[in-house]
Coordinates of C-alpha atoms and ligand atoms in Angstrom, one line a residue:
M434 CA -1.3 -3.1 -30.0
S435 CA 1.2 -4.5 -27.5
G436 CA 0.3 -5.5 -24.0
A437 CA -0.9 -3.0 -21.5
A438 CA 1.9 -0.8 -20.3
P439 CA 3.7 -2.3 -17.3
T440 CA 2.6 -0.6 -14.0
Q441 CA 5.7 0.5 -12.0
G442 CA 7.8 -2.6 -12.4
L443 CA 4.8 -5.0 -12.4
P444 CA 4.8 -7.6 -15.2
A445 CA 3.2 -6.7 -18.6
L446 CA -0.3 -8.0 -19.2
P447 CA -1.8 -9.0 -22.6
A448 CA -3.9 -6.7 -24.6
L449 CA -7.7 -7.2 -24.5
S450 CA -7.6 -9.3 -21.4
Q451 CA -9.5 -7.1 -18.8
L452 CA -6.5 -7.8 -16.5
D453 CA -4.9 -5.1 -14.5
W454 CA -2.8 -4.4 -11.4
Q455 CA -4.7 -2.8 -8.5
D456 CA -3.0 -2.3 -5.1
G457 CA -0.1 -4.5 -6.4
Q458 CA -2.5 -7.5 -7.0
L459 CA -3.7 -9.0 -10.2
H460 CA -7.4 -8.3 -10.9
L461 CA -9.7 -9.5 -13.7
E462 CA -12.6 -7.1 -14.3
G463 CA -12.1 -5.7 -10.9
A464 CA -12.1 -9.2 -9.1
A465 CA -9.0 -9.9 -7.0
L466 CA -7.7 -13.2 -8.4
D467 CA -5.8 -14.2 -5.3
A468 CA -8.9 -14.1 -3.2
L469 CA -10.8 -16.2 -5.8
A470 CA -7.9 -18.8 -5.8
Q471 CA -8.1 -18.9 -2.0
Q472 CA -11.8 -19.4 -2.0
H473 CA -12.1 -22.0 -4.9
G474 CA -8.7 -23.7 -4.6
T475 CA -6.1 -24.2 -7.4
P476 CA -5.7 -25.0 -10.2
L477 CA -8.6 -22.8 -11.3
F478 CA -9.6 -21.2 -14.5
V479 CA -11.1 -17.7 -14.4
Y480 CA -12.7 -16.0 -17.4
S481 CA -13.9 -12.5 -18.1
K482 CA -17.2 -12.1 -19.9
A483 CA -16.3 -8.5 -20.8
A484 CA -13.1 -9.6 -22.5
M485 CA -15.0 -12.1 -24.6
L486 CA -17.6 -9.5 -25.6
Q487 CA -14.9 -7.0 -26.3
A488 CA -13.1 -9.4 -28.6
L489 CA -16.4 -10.2 -30.4
A490 CA -17.2 -6.5 -30.7
A491 CA -14.1 -5.9 -32.8
Y492 CA -15.4 -8.4 -35.4
Q493 CA -18.9 -6.9 -35.2
R494 CA -17.5 -3.4 -35.9
G495 CA -15.5 -4.9 -38.7
F496 CA -18.6 -6.3 -40.3
A497 CA -21.0 -3.4 -39.6
G498 CA -23.4 -3.0 -42.5
R499 CA -22.4 -6.3 -44.1
N500 CA -24.3 -9.6 -44.3
A501 CA -22.0 -11.6 -42.1
Q502 CA -22.4 -14.4 -39.6
I503 CA -19.8 -15.0 -36.9
C504 CA -19.6 -18.7 -35.9
Y505 CA -17.5 -19.2 -32.7
A506 CA -15.1 -22.1 -33.2
M507 CA -16.1 -23.7 -29.9
K508 CA -13.3 -26.2 -29.7
A509 CA -11.2 -23.3 -28.4
N510 CA -13.3 -23.4 -25.2
S511 CA -16.5 -25.4 -25.2
S512 CA -17.7 -24.9 -21.6
L513 CA -21.4 -24.3 -21.5
G514 CA -21.1 -21.0 -19.6
V515 CA -18.8 -19.7 -22.3
L516 CA -21.1 -20.9 -25.1
Q517 CA -24.0 -19.1 -23.4
V518 CA -22.1 -15.8 -23.7
F519 CA -21.7 -16.2 -27.4
A520 CA -25.2 -17.6 -28.0
R521 CA -26.8 -14.7 -26.2
A522 CA -24.6 -12.3 -28.3
G523 CA -26.2 -13.8 -31.5
C524 CA -23.2 -15.9 -32.6
G525 CA -23.4 -19.1 -34.5
F526 CA -21.0 -22.0 -33.8
D527 CA -18.4 -23.9 -35.7
I528 CA -18.5 -27.5 -34.4
V529 CA -16.3 -30.5 -35.0
S530 CA -18.2 -33.3 -33.4
G531 CA -21.7 -34.5 -32.4
G532 CA -20.7 -33.9 -28.8
E533 CA -20.1 -30.2 -29.6
L534 CA -23.5 -30.0 -31.3
A535 CA -25.1 -31.3 -28.1
R536 CA -23.2 -28.6 -26.1
V537 CA -24.5 -25.9 -28.4
L538 CA -28.1 -27.0 -28.0
A539 CA -27.6 -27.4 -24.2
A540 CA -26.3 -23.8 -24.1
G541 CA -29.3 -22.4 -26.0
G542 CA -27.5 -21.9 -29.3
D543 CA -29.4 -21.8 -32.6
A544 CA -28.9 -25.0 -34.7
A545 CA -29.6 -23.0 -37.9
K546 CA -26.4 -21.0 -37.2
V547 CA -24.2 -24.1 -36.7
I548 CA -21.6 -25.2 -39.2
F549 CA -20.0 -28.6 -38.9
S550 CA -16.3 -28.8 -39.8
G551 CA -13.8 -31.6 -39.6
V552 CA -12.1 -34.2 -41.8
G553 CA -13.8 -37.3 -40.2
K554 CA -17.5 -37.0 -39.4
T555 CA -19.2 -40.3 -38.6
R556 CA -22.5 -41.3 -40.2
A557 CA -24.1 -41.0 -36.8
E558 CA -22.8 -37.5 -36.4
M559 CA -24.1 -36.5 -39.8
A560 CA -27.5 -37.9 -39.0
Q561 CA -27.6 -36.1 -35.6
A562 CA -26.7 -32.8 -37.3
L563 CA -29.4 -33.3 -40.0
D564 CA -32.0 -34.0 -37.3
A565 CA -31.0 -30.9 -35.5
G566 CA -31.2 -28.8 -38.7
I567 CA -27.8 -27.3 -38.8
G568 CA -26.9 -24.5 -41.2
C569 CA -24.1 -26.1 -43.1
F570 CA -21.7 -29.1 -43.4
N571 CA -18.2 -28.0 -44.2
V572 CA -17.1 -31.1 -46.3
E573 CA -13.4 -31.8 -46.5
S574 CA -13.1 -34.6 -49.2
E575 CA -14.9 -36.1 -52.2
A576 CA -15.5 -39.4 -50.3
E577 CA -17.2 -37.5 -47.5
L578 CA -19.6 -35.9 -50.0
E579 CA -20.8 -39.4 -51.1
V580 CA -21.4 -40.5 -47.5
L581 CA -23.2 -37.4 -46.5
S582 CA -25.4 -37.5 -49.6
A583 CA -26.4 -41.1 -48.7
V584 CA -27.1 -40.3 -45.1
A585 CA -29.3 -37.3 -46.0
Q586 CA -31.1 -39.2 -48.8
A587 CA -32.0 -42.0 -46.4
K588 CA -33.7 -39.3 -44.3
G589 CA -35.4 -37.8 -47.3
Q590 CA -33.3 -34.6 -46.9
R591 CA -30.8 -32.6 -48.8
A592 CA -27.8 -31.7 -46.6
P593 CA -26.6 -28.1 -47.0
V594 CA -22.9 -28.2 -47.9
S595 CA -19.9 -26.0 -48.3
I596 CA -16.6 -27.5 -49.5
R597 CA -13.5 -26.7 -47.6
V598 CA -10.8 -25.7 -50.1
N599 CA -7.1 -25.8 -49.3
P600 CA -5.8 -22.5 -50.7
N601 CA -2.1 -23.7 -50.2
V602 CA -0.9 -20.5 -48.5
D603 CA 1.6 -20.5 -45.6
P604 CA 0.1 -18.9 -42.5
K605 CA 3.6 -18.5 -41.1
T606 CA 2.6 -20.1 -37.8
H607 CA 3.6 -23.3 -35.9
P608 CA 3.5 -26.4 -38.2
Y609 CA 1.0 -28.2 -35.9
I610 CA -1.4 -25.3 -36.3
S611 CA -1.0 -24.5 -40.0
T612 CA -3.8 -26.2 -41.9
G613 CA -3.9 -24.6 -45.4
L614 CA -0.7 -26.0 -47.0
K615 CA -1.1 -28.7 -49.6
D616 CA 0.5 -31.4 -47.5
N617 CA -2.0 -30.9 -44.6
K618 CA -4.8 -33.3 -44.2
F619 CA -7.4 -30.6 -44.4
G620 CA -9.6 -29.5 -47.3
V621 CA -9.9 -30.3 -51.0
A622 CA -6.9 -29.3 -53.2
H623 CA -7.3 -26.2 -55.2
E624 CA -7.0 -28.1 -58.5
R625 CA -9.7 -30.5 -57.5
T626 CA -12.2 -27.9 -56.3
L627 CA -14.3 -27.4 -59.4
A628 CA -14.6 -31.2 -60.0
T629 CA -15.6 -31.6 -56.4
Y630 CA -18.3 -28.9 -56.7
R631 CA -19.6 -30.6 -59.9
R632 CA -19.9 -33.9 -58.0
A633 CA -21.7 -32.2 -55.0
A634 CA -24.2 -30.4 -57.3
A635 CA -25.0 -33.8 -58.9
L636 CA -25.5 -35.8 -55.7
P637 CA -29.2 -36.2 -54.8
G638 CA -28.8 -35.8 -51.0
L639 CA -26.8 -32.5 -51.2
R640 CA -27.6 -28.8 -51.7
V641 CA -24.5 -26.6 -52.3
V642 CA -24.7 -23.5 -50.2
G643 CA -21.1 -22.2 -49.7
I644 CA -17.4 -22.4 -49.9
D645 CA -14.9 -22.3 -47.0
C646 CA -11.3 -22.3 -46.0
H647 CA -9.3 -22.2 -42.8
I648 CA -5.6 -21.8 -43.2
G649 CA -4.2 -22.1 -39.6
S650 CA -4.2 -20.6 -36.2
Q651 CA -2.3 -17.9 -34.2
I652 CA -1.9 -15.9 -37.5
T653 CA -0.4 -12.5 -36.7
E654 CA -0.2 -10.9 -40.2
P655 CA -2.9 -9.9 -42.8
T656 CA -1.0 -11.2 -45.8
P657 CA -1.9 -14.9 -45.5
Y658 CA -5.6 -14.0 -45.2
L659 CA -5.4 -11.7 -48.3
D660 CA -3.7 -14.4 -50.3
A661 CA -6.2 -17.1 -49.2
M662 CA -9.1 -14.7 -50.0
D663 CA -7.8 -14.2 -53.5
R664 CA -7.4 -17.9 -54.1
V665 CA -10.9 -18.6 -52.8
L666 CA -12.5 -15.9 -54.9
D667 CA -10.8 -17.2 -58.0
L668 CA -12.5 -20.5 -57.2
V669 CA -15.9 -18.9 -56.7
D670 CA -15.5 -17.3 -60.1
Q671 CA -14.8 -20.7 -61.7
I672 CA -17.6 -22.6 -59.8
E673 CA -20.3 -20.0 -60.5
A674 CA -19.1 -19.8 -64.2
A675 CA -19.8 -23.6 -64.2
G676 CA -23.4 -22.8 -63.2
I677 CA -23.2 -23.7 -59.5
P678 CA -24.2 -20.7 -57.3
I679 CA -22.4 -20.1 -54.0
D680 CA -24.5 -18.4 -51.4
H681 CA -22.0 -17.8 -48.7
I682 CA -18.2 -17.5 -48.5
D683 CA -16.6 -18.6 -45.2
F684 CA -13.0 -17.4 -44.5
G685 CA -12.4 -19.6 -41.4
G686 CA -10.7 -18.5 -38.2
G687 CA -7.1 -18.3 -37.1
L688 CA -6.5 -14.8 -36.0
G689 CA -3.8 -14.7 -33.4
I690 CA -3.6 -13.2 -29.9
D691 CA -1.0 -11.5 -27.7
Y692 CA 0.7 -14.3 -25.8
N693 CA 4.2 -12.7 -25.5
G694 CA 4.0 -9.2 -27.0
D695 CA 2.7 -10.6 -30.3
T696 CA 1.0 -8.0 -32.4
P697 CA -1.7 -9.5 -34.5
P698 CA -3.9 -7.1 -36.4
A699 CA -7.1 -6.1 -34.6
A700 CA -10.1 -8.0 -36.0
D701 CA -11.8 -4.7 -37.2
A702 CA -8.6 -3.5 -38.9
L703 CA -8.0 -6.9 -40.5
W704 CA -11.5 -7.0 -41.9
A705 CA -11.3 -3.4 -43.2
Q706 CA -8.5 -4.7 -45.4
L707 CA -10.2 -7.9 -46.3
L708 CA -13.5 -6.2 -47.1
A709 CA -11.7 -3.6 -49.3
R710 CA -10.4 -6.6 -51.3
L711 CA -13.8 -8.2 -51.4
D712 CA -15.4 -5.0 -52.6
A713 CA -12.7 -4.5 -55.2
R714 CA -13.5 -7.9 -56.6
G715 CA -17.3 -7.4 -56.5
Y716 CA -18.0 -9.8 -53.6
G717 CA -18.6 -7.3 -50.8
Q718 CA -22.3 -7.8 -50.7
R719 CA -22.2 -11.6 -50.4
K720 CA -23.1 -13.5 -47.3
L721 CA -19.9 -13.8 -45.4
M722 CA -19.0 -16.2 -42.5
I723 CA -16.0 -16.5 -40.2
E724 CA -15.0 -19.1 -37.6
P725 CA -12.9 -17.4 -35.0
G726 CA -11.9 -19.4 -31.9
R727 CA -8.7 -18.4 -30.1
S728 CA -9.2 -14.6 -30.8
L729 CA -12.6 -14.6 -29.0
V730 CA -11.6 -16.3 -25.8
G731 CA -7.8 -16.8 -25.6
N732 CA -7.0 -13.6 -23.7
A733 CA -10.3 -13.7 -21.7
G734 CA -9.0 -16.4 -19.4
V735 CA -6.3 -17.2 -16.8
C736 CA -5.3 -20.4 -15.0
L737 CA -4.4 -19.8 -11.3
T738 CA -2.0 -22.2 -9.7
E739 CA -0.1 -22.5 -6.4
V740 CA 3.6 -23.0 -5.9
L741 CA 4.1 -26.4 -4.2
V742 CA 7.9 -26.6 -3.8
L743 CA 11.0 -24.9 -5.1
K744 CA 13.7 -27.2 -6.2
P745 CA 17.1 -25.6 -6.8
G746 CA 19.5 -27.5 -9.2
E747 CA 23.0 -27.2 -10.5
H748 CA 21.9 -25.8 -13.9
K749 CA 18.2 -25.1 -13.4
N750 CA 15.8 -24.2 -10.6
F751 CA 12.4 -25.7 -10.7
C752 CA 9.2 -24.1 -9.5
I753 CA 6.8 -26.9 -9.0
V754 CA 3.2 -25.8 -9.2
D755 CA -0.2 -27.6 -8.8
A756 CA -1.2 -27.1 -12.4
A757 CA 0.2 -29.4 -15.0
M758 CA 0.2 -30.5 -18.7
N759 CA -3.2 -32.1 -18.1
D760 CA -4.6 -28.7 -17.3
L761 CA -2.5 -26.6 -19.7
P762 CA -1.4 -28.8 -22.6
R763 CA -0.2 -26.1 -25.0
P764 CA 3.4 -25.9 -23.8
A765 CA 3.9 -29.7 -24.0
M766 CA 2.0 -29.9 -27.4
Y767 CA 3.3 -26.9 -29.3
E768 CA 6.1 -25.5 -27.1
A769 CA 3.7 -22.6 -26.7
F770 CA 4.6 -19.6 -24.5
H771 CA 2.2 -18.4 -21.8
R772 CA 3.1 -15.4 -19.6
I773 CA 3.2 -16.5 -15.9
V774 CA 2.9 -13.8 -13.2
P775 CA 2.6 -13.9 -9.4
L776 CA -0.8 -12.8 -8.3
V777 CA 0.8 -10.6 -5.6
P778 CA 4.3 -9.8 -6.9
K779 CA 7.0 -9.3 -4.3
A780 CA 9.8 -6.8 -4.6
G781 CA 12.6 -9.2 -3.6
A782 CA 15.4 -10.5 -5.8
A783 CA 14.2 -12.6 -8.6
T784 CA 15.4 -16.2 -9.2
R785 CA 15.2 -17.9 -12.6
Y786 CA 12.9 -20.9 -12.7
D787 CA 11.4 -23.5 -15.0
V788 CA 7.8 -23.6 -13.9
V789 CA 6.7 -27.3 -14.1
G790 CA 3.8 -29.5 -13.0
P791 CA 3.8 -32.6 -10.8
I792 CA 3.2 -35.1 -13.7
C793 CA 5.8 -37.8 -14.4
E794 CA 6.8 -36.5 -17.9
S795 CA 9.7 -34.2 -18.9
G796 CA 7.2 -32.6 -21.2
D797 CA 5.2 -31.4 -18.2
W798 CA 6.4 -27.9 -18.2
I799 CA 4.4 -24.6 -18.2
G800 CA 7.1 -22.0 -18.7
R801 CA 10.9 -22.0 -19.0
D802 CA 13.4 -19.5 -17.6
R803 CA 11.0 -17.3 -15.8
D804 CA 12.3 -14.8 -13.3
F805 CA 10.4 -14.1 -10.1
D806 CA 10.5 -13.9 -6.3
V807 CA 8.2 -16.7 -5.1
A808 CA 7.9 -19.0 -2.1
P809 CA 5.8 -22.2 -1.6
G810 CA 2.2 -21.3 -1.0
D811 CA 2.4 -18.2 -3.3
R812 CA 0.0 -18.2 -6.3
L813 CA 0.7 -17.6 -9.9
A814 CA -1.5 -16.8 -12.9
V815 CA -0.8 -18.5 -16.3
L816 CA -2.1 -15.8 -18.7
S817 CA -3.8 -16.2 -22.1
A818 CA -5.3 -19.5 -21.0
G819 CA -8.9 -19.0 -22.3
A820 CA -8.4 -21.0 -25.5
Y821 CA -7.2 -24.5 -26.1
C822 CA -6.5 -25.1 -22.4
M823 CA -9.6 -26.4 -20.5
S824 CA -11.0 -27.8 -23.8
M825 CA -7.9 -29.9 -24.2
A826 CA -7.5 -30.8 -20.5
S827 CA -7.3 -34.5 -19.6
N828 CA -7.3 -36.7 -16.5
Y829 CA -3.7 -37.9 -17.0
N830 CA -2.3 -39.1 -13.7
T831 CA -6.0 -39.3 -12.4
R832 CA -6.0 -35.6 -11.9
G833 CA -9.4 -34.0 -11.8
R834 CA -10.0 -31.2 -14.3
P835 CA -10.1 -27.7 -12.7
P836 CA -13.2 -25.7 -11.9
E837 CA -14.0 -22.6 -14.0
L838 CA -15.3 -19.2 -12.9
L839 CA -16.9 -16.6 -15.2
V840 CA -16.5 -13.0 -13.9
D841 CA -19.1 -10.5 -15.1
G842 CA -18.6 -7.1 -13.5
Q843 CA -19.4 -7.6 -9.8
K844 CA -20.7 -11.1 -10.3
V845 CA -18.5 -14.2 -10.1
M846 CA -20.3 -17.4 -11.4
L847 CA -19.0 -21.0 -11.0
I848 CA -19.6 -22.4 -14.5
R849 CA -17.9 -25.8 -13.8
E850 CA -17.2 -27.6 -10.6
R851 CA -13.9 -29.3 -9.8
E852 CA -13.9 -32.8 -11.1
T853 CA -13.7 -35.4 -8.4
V854 CA -12.1 -38.8 -8.3
A855 CA -15.6 -40.3 -8.1
D856 CA -16.5 -38.4 -11.3
Q857 CA -13.4 -40.1 -12.9
L858 CA -14.2 -43.6 -11.7
R859 CA -17.9 -43.5 -12.6
N860 CA -17.7 -45.2 -15.9
E861 CA -15.2 -47.9 -15.0
R862 CA -16.1 -51.4 -13.9
L863 CA -14.1 -53.8 -11.8
Q864 CA -13.7 -57.4 -13.1
P865 CA -16.0 -59.9 -11.5
Ligands
PLP555 C1 -9.9 -24.7 -35.1 C2 -10.7 -24.1 -36.2 C3 -11.1 -22.8 -36.3 C4 -10.7 -21.8 -35.2 O1 -9.3 -21.5 -35.2 P1 -8.8 -20.4 -34.3 O2 -7.3 -20.3 -34.6 O3 -9.0 -20.8 -32.9 O4 -9.5 -19.1 -34.6 C5 -11.9 -22.4 -37.3 N1 -12.3 -23.3 -38.3 C6 -11.9 -24.5 -38.3 C7 -12.3 -25.4 -39.4 C8 -11.0 -25.0 -37.3 O5 -10.6 -26.3 -37.3

């Protein structure tokens, strides 16, 4: 499953993106992106609804005939217009803050299908989630169990809990996005799991409903999932043998996408393997949950940007564009690779550039050593920008965050307006 075949010398495009070349121009679901950039200005995020639903459909096919709930891990892209797509498709949501819960409710999501992850939930967030009636708290430490029990008890409730276990498997991904090794801050250590479940079952404000794990992100092979599944099922055996029933088993998210010819397994193929393992161990009819984020939205979005100036140098040429690390933080944070392509590629001789933003930081780069024929005023697309871009965007350098468009066949909807300087100054106060 590599990217779509290059069309006659035009750059390769990622799989499952709904991008293609028509008349030598980049299109998303049939919409000409250069025209959208001209109309709405740059930087600009554009998403394909069909690409999101296509990615979701692969999971739905994988779980056909099973009792499974897909909870979109919304930190990947939490814009309301994106949440609506998944809420209307019947998804639940994996949230990590009270703010994200408010977004789910504003987008028409079902609170009963919300699971609340994260190592540091505040008491106020716990109370807010109990009031909303969320489906499950994914608890990450013994101390958190005690606090949650107290908060629920004060409300005369029993909080539904799952304990996030740390299966100690190496997802073979970037260290900043691997979360299931024993030196990570996430989850309860394998050896402590049974004791932690005993404590949860004894606390008056809690009701044990599940078990969960999440081993990392941008995972491109099935083996870490199979290993984690075996480790989690061993724990379910132990916990249930101790008389504590587990209603659902949640295998987290983490499936990778094609950023640069990466070939992660398709969601349905991966789940065919995982379900075979579950069936073999007698757990195939359990209620299953997953928390995919990146794999549902990553390749459904692009960020469009305009070339401001070209700056030749002795060793490097710089292509300075109007998008920056505040809009696209992944290269600066993880040295991540995003394909960058001209929206209307030219046939002239290519020059090698580092594509960088205008921010006063050497870390403000978007792509290194890219070859193209561009001039100031030309526009580029940064591909695979649907996940962990807009949701991580900031106002560094008092830059307004970009607008977002959602393409749905013939329709193009503005789902977020460009942030103005007035928006940014609104909460600040001058000294008297
Ligand atoms: C971030 C996160 C996810 C989603 O990860 P992806 O790699 O985007 O699929 C799922 N579960 C938890 C607990 C997370 O923190």
